[in-house]
Amino acid sequence: MVNPSKITEGGIEYSIGRFNGFEMFYDFAKILIYLDAKGKLLFGKDFKIYEDDRDIIYKLSNYFIKDFEKCEKAEIDPEKGLLISGPVGCGKTSLMKLLQFIVPLQRPYSVIPCRNIVFGFNHIGFKVIEDYGNGSFFCFDDLGVEPIGRHYGQDCNVMGEILLSRYELFLKSKLKTHATTNLNAEELEERYGNRVRSRMREMFNLIAFDKNAKDKRK
């Protein structure tokens, strides 16, 4: 039987809680130790978990491990996706790449920069919207700062169209979509319009870093 409380990275076994054969009991302090180690493997030896980010990591961890009671207290719906907002360099993308590793038995998602999706549209057209509006799991990175798409002279708000397709999938099959953004709600509405913004409210839990969160890339 697979033991979800033990994860091996680089030949070292990490415990993130206790498994009694039926139920998993997670330990947040152990999760932080694991995330720090996995982060160093993924992003380099300078990666670290910042004290300022512990509250956000705690919320996100509860979401990923599906601790329904703690999610309810934090007003997070585990059936919706995540929209992580915050200033440039605060660590949104790193956390979304990292946190899915604490639940290795859950289906993983791909983190895709929105600007790459638009470049794909410019090259091959509307098939790109179909490709990302399908049943795969995605986290759209840097939502809202991508350029407008243009294919054979036809302009398209590519990510807006993809979000509408993903919304239909969410309604039909509860398929989750995740995203990161530097923009606030008003800026997102300006970028995508009221229709997309209202659907985003239904699709996403908003998890916001403090607007003064420091740039960890410096």
Coordinates of C-alpha atoms in Angstrom, one line a residue:
M1 CA 0.0 0.0 0.0
V2 CA 1.2 3.5 -0.9
N3 CA 1.8 5.6 2.2
P4 CA 0.9 9.2 1.4
S5 CA 2.6 10.5 4.6
K6 CA 6.1 9.6 3.2
I7 CA 7.7 11.4 0.2
T8 CA 11.2 10.6 -1.0
E9 CA 13.3 13.4 -2.6
G10 CA 17.0 13.1 -3.6
G11 CA 17.3 9.8 -1.7
I12 CA 15.9 11.3 1.6
E13 CA 12.5 10.3 3.0
Y14 CA 10.3 13.1 4.3
S15 CA 7.3 12.7 6.6
I16 CA 4.4 15.1 6.1
G17 CA 2.2 13.6 8.7
R18 CA 0.8 10.3 9.8
F19 CA -1.2 7.6 7.9
N20 CA -3.2 5.0 9.8
G21 CA -4.0 2.9 6.7
F22 CA -7.3 4.6 6.1
E23 CA -6.9 8.3 6.9
M24 CA -4.1 10.8 6.5
F25 CA -3.3 13.3 9.3
Y26 CA -1.1 16.1 8.0
D27 CA 1.4 18.0 10.1
F28 CA 2.0 21.6 8.8
A29 CA 5.4 22.0 10.5
K30 CA 6.5 18.8 8.6
I31 CA 5.0 20.0 5.4
L32 CA 7.1 23.2 5.6
I33 CA 10.3 21.2 6.1
Y34 CA 9.4 19.1 3.0
L35 CA 8.5 22.2 0.9
D36 CA 11.8 23.9 1.8
A37 CA 13.7 20.8 0.7
K38 CA 11.7 20.3 -2.5
G39 CA 11.9 24.0 -3.3
K40 CA 15.7 23.9 -3.1
L41 CA 15.7 20.9 -5.5
L42 CA 13.3 22.7 -7.9
F43 CA 14.6 26.2 -7.8
G44 CA 18.1 26.1 -6.4
K45 CA 19.9 26.3 -3.0
D46 CA 18.8 29.9 -2.4
F47 CA 15.1 29.0 -2.2
K48 CA 13.6 29.4 1.2
I49 CA 10.2 29.5 2.9
Y50 CA 9.7 33.1 4.2
E51 CA 8.0 33.7 7.6
D52 CA 5.8 36.3 6.0
D53 CA 4.3 33.7 3.6
R54 CA 3.4 31.1 6.2
D55 CA -0.2 32.1 6.4
I56 CA -0.7 31.9 2.7
I57 CA 1.2 28.5 2.5
Y58 CA -1.0 27.3 5.4
K59 CA -4.2 28.2 3.5
L60 CA -2.9 26.7 0.3
S61 CA -1.7 23.5 2.0
N62 CA -5.2 23.0 3.5
Y63 CA -6.7 23.5 0.1
F64 CA -4.4 20.9 -1.6
I65 CA -4.8 18.3 1.2
K66 CA -8.6 19.0 1.2
D67 CA -8.9 19.8 4.8
F68 CA -12.6 20.8 4.4
E69 CA -12.9 22.2 8.0
K70 CA -9.9 24.5 7.8
C71 CA -10.9 25.5 4.2
E72 CA -14.3 26.5 5.4
K73 CA -12.9 28.6 8.2
A74 CA -10.7 30.4 5.6
E75 CA -13.7 30.8 3.2
I76 CA -11.9 28.6 0.6
D77 CA -14.0 26.2 -1.6
P78 CA -12.0 23.1 -2.3
E79 CA -14.2 22.5 -5.4
K80 CA -13.0 25.7 -7.1
G81 CA -9.6 26.5 -8.5
L82 CA -7.0 29.0 -7.1
L83 CA -6.3 32.5 -8.3
I84 CA -3.2 33.7 -6.6
S85 CA -2.6 37.4 -6.8
G86 CA 0.3 39.6 -5.6
P87 CA 3.1 41.9 -6.7
V88 CA 5.9 40.8 -9.1
G89 CA 8.4 38.5 -7.5
C90 CA 6.4 37.6 -4.3
G91 CA 6.6 33.9 -5.0
K92 CA 3.2 33.1 -6.6
T93 CA 4.5 30.9 -9.4
S94 CA 7.0 29.1 -7.2
L95 CA 4.3 28.1 -4.7
M96 CA 1.9 26.9 -7.4
K97 CA 4.7 24.8 -8.9
L98 CA 5.7 23.5 -5.5
L99 CA 2.6 22.8 -3.5
Q100 CA 1.1 20.1 -5.7
F101 CA 4.0 17.9 -4.7
I102 CA 2.5 17.5 -1.2
V103 CA -0.3 15.4 -2.7
P104 CA 1.6 13.1 -5.1
L105 CA -1.5 10.9 -5.6
Q106 CA -3.6 13.7 -6.9
R107 CA -3.7 14.6 -10.6
P108 CA -1.0 17.2 -11.3
Y109 CA -1.4 20.4 -13.4
S110 CA 0.9 22.1 -15.8
V111 CA 2.0 25.7 -15.0
I112 CA 1.9 27.6 -18.4
P113 CA 2.9 31.2 -18.9
C114 CA 0.0 33.1 -20.5
R115 CA 2.3 34.9 -22.9
N116 CA 3.5 31.5 -24.3
I117 CA -0.2 30.6 -25.0
V118 CA -0.7 33.9 -26.9
F119 CA 2.5 33.3 -28.9
G120 CA 1.1 29.9 -29.8
F121 CA -2.1 31.4 -30.9
N122 CA -0.3 34.0 -33.1
H123 CA 1.5 31.1 -34.7
I124 CA -1.2 28.4 -35.2
G125 CA -4.5 30.2 -34.5
F126 CA -7.7 29.1 -32.8
K127 CA -6.6 25.5 -32.2
V128 CA -4.6 26.8 -29.3
I129 CA -7.9 28.0 -27.6
E130 CA -9.3 24.5 -28.1
D131 CA -6.2 22.9 -26.7
Y132 CA -6.3 24.9 -23.5
G133 CA -10.1 24.7 -23.2
N134 CA -10.0 20.9 -22.9
G135 CA -10.1 18.5 -19.9
S136 CA -6.5 18.9 -18.9
F137 CA -5.3 20.5 -15.7
F138 CA -3.6 23.9 -16.0
C139 CA -2.3 26.8 -13.9
F140 CA -2.2 29.9 -16.1
D141 CA 0.8 32.0 -15.0
D142 CA 0.9 35.8 -15.1
L143 CA -2.7 36.2 -16.2
G144 CA -3.6 39.6 -17.5
V145 CA -0.3 40.9 -18.7
E146 CA -0.1 38.9 -21.8
P147 CA -0.4 40.7 -25.2
I148 CA -3.6 40.6 -27.3
G149 CA -3.4 37.7 -29.8
R150 CA -3.3 38.3 -33.5
H151 CA -3.6 35.5 -36.1
Y152 CA -3.8 36.5 -39.8
G153 CA -4.7 40.0 -38.9
Q154 CA -7.5 39.0 -36.5
D155 CA -7.2 40.2 -32.9
C156 CA -8.3 37.9 -30.1
N157 CA -8.3 38.2 -26.3
V158 CA -6.9 34.7 -26.1
M159 CA -6.9 34.1 -22.4
G160 CA -10.4 35.6 -22.1
E161 CA -11.7 33.0 -24.6
I162 CA -9.8 30.2 -22.8
L163 CA -11.3 31.2 -19.4
L164 CA -14.8 31.1 -20.9
S165 CA -14.1 27.6 -22.2
R166 CA -12.7 26.5 -18.9
Y167 CA -15.8 28.0 -17.1
E168 CA -18.0 25.7 -19.2
L169 CA -15.9 22.7 -18.2
F170 CA -16.1 23.8 -14.6
L171 CA -19.9 23.8 -14.8
K172 CA -20.1 20.5 -16.6
S173 CA -17.5 18.5 -14.7
K174 CA -16.1 20.6 -11.9
L175 CA -12.8 20.7 -13.7
K176 CA -10.5 23.1 -11.8
T177 CA -8.4 25.8 -13.4
H178 CA -5.7 27.7 -11.4
A179 CA -4.0 31.0 -12.3
T180 CA -1.5 33.6 -10.9
T181 CA -1.8 37.3 -11.6
N182 CA -0.2 40.6 -10.6
L183 CA -3.5 42.4 -11.3
N184 CA -6.3 43.3 -8.9
A185 CA -10.0 42.6 -9.6
E186 CA -10.6 46.0 -11.3
E187 CA -7.6 45.5 -13.6
L188 CA -8.7 42.0 -14.5
E189 CA -12.2 43.3 -15.3
E190 CA -10.7 46.0 -17.5
R191 CA -8.6 43.4 -19.3
Y192 CA -11.2 40.7 -19.8
G193 CA -14.6 42.4 -19.4
N194 CA -17.4 42.0 -16.9
R195 CA -18.6 38.7 -18.3
V196 CA -15.2 36.9 -17.9
R197 CA -14.7 38.5 -14.5
S198 CA -18.0 37.3 -13.1
R199 CA -17.2 33.8 -14.3
M200 CA -13.8 34.0 -12.6
R201 CA -15.5 34.7 -9.3
E202 CA -17.4 31.4 -9.7
M203 CA -14.3 29.4 -10.8
F204 CA -11.7 30.7 -8.4
N205 CA -10.8 31.1 -4.8
L206 CA -8.9 34.4 -4.5
I207 CA -5.7 34.1 -2.4
A208 CA -3.9 37.4 -2.2
F209 CA -0.4 38.2 -1.1
D210 CA 0.0 41.5 0.7
K211 CA 0.4 44.3 -1.8
N212 CA 3.7 45.2 -0.1
A213 CA 5.1 41.7 -0.2
K214 CA 8.8 41.9 -1.0
D215 CA 10.3 40.9 -4.3
K216 CA 12.1 37.6 -3.6
R217 CA 14.0 37.7 -6.9
K218 CA 16.2 40.6 -5.7

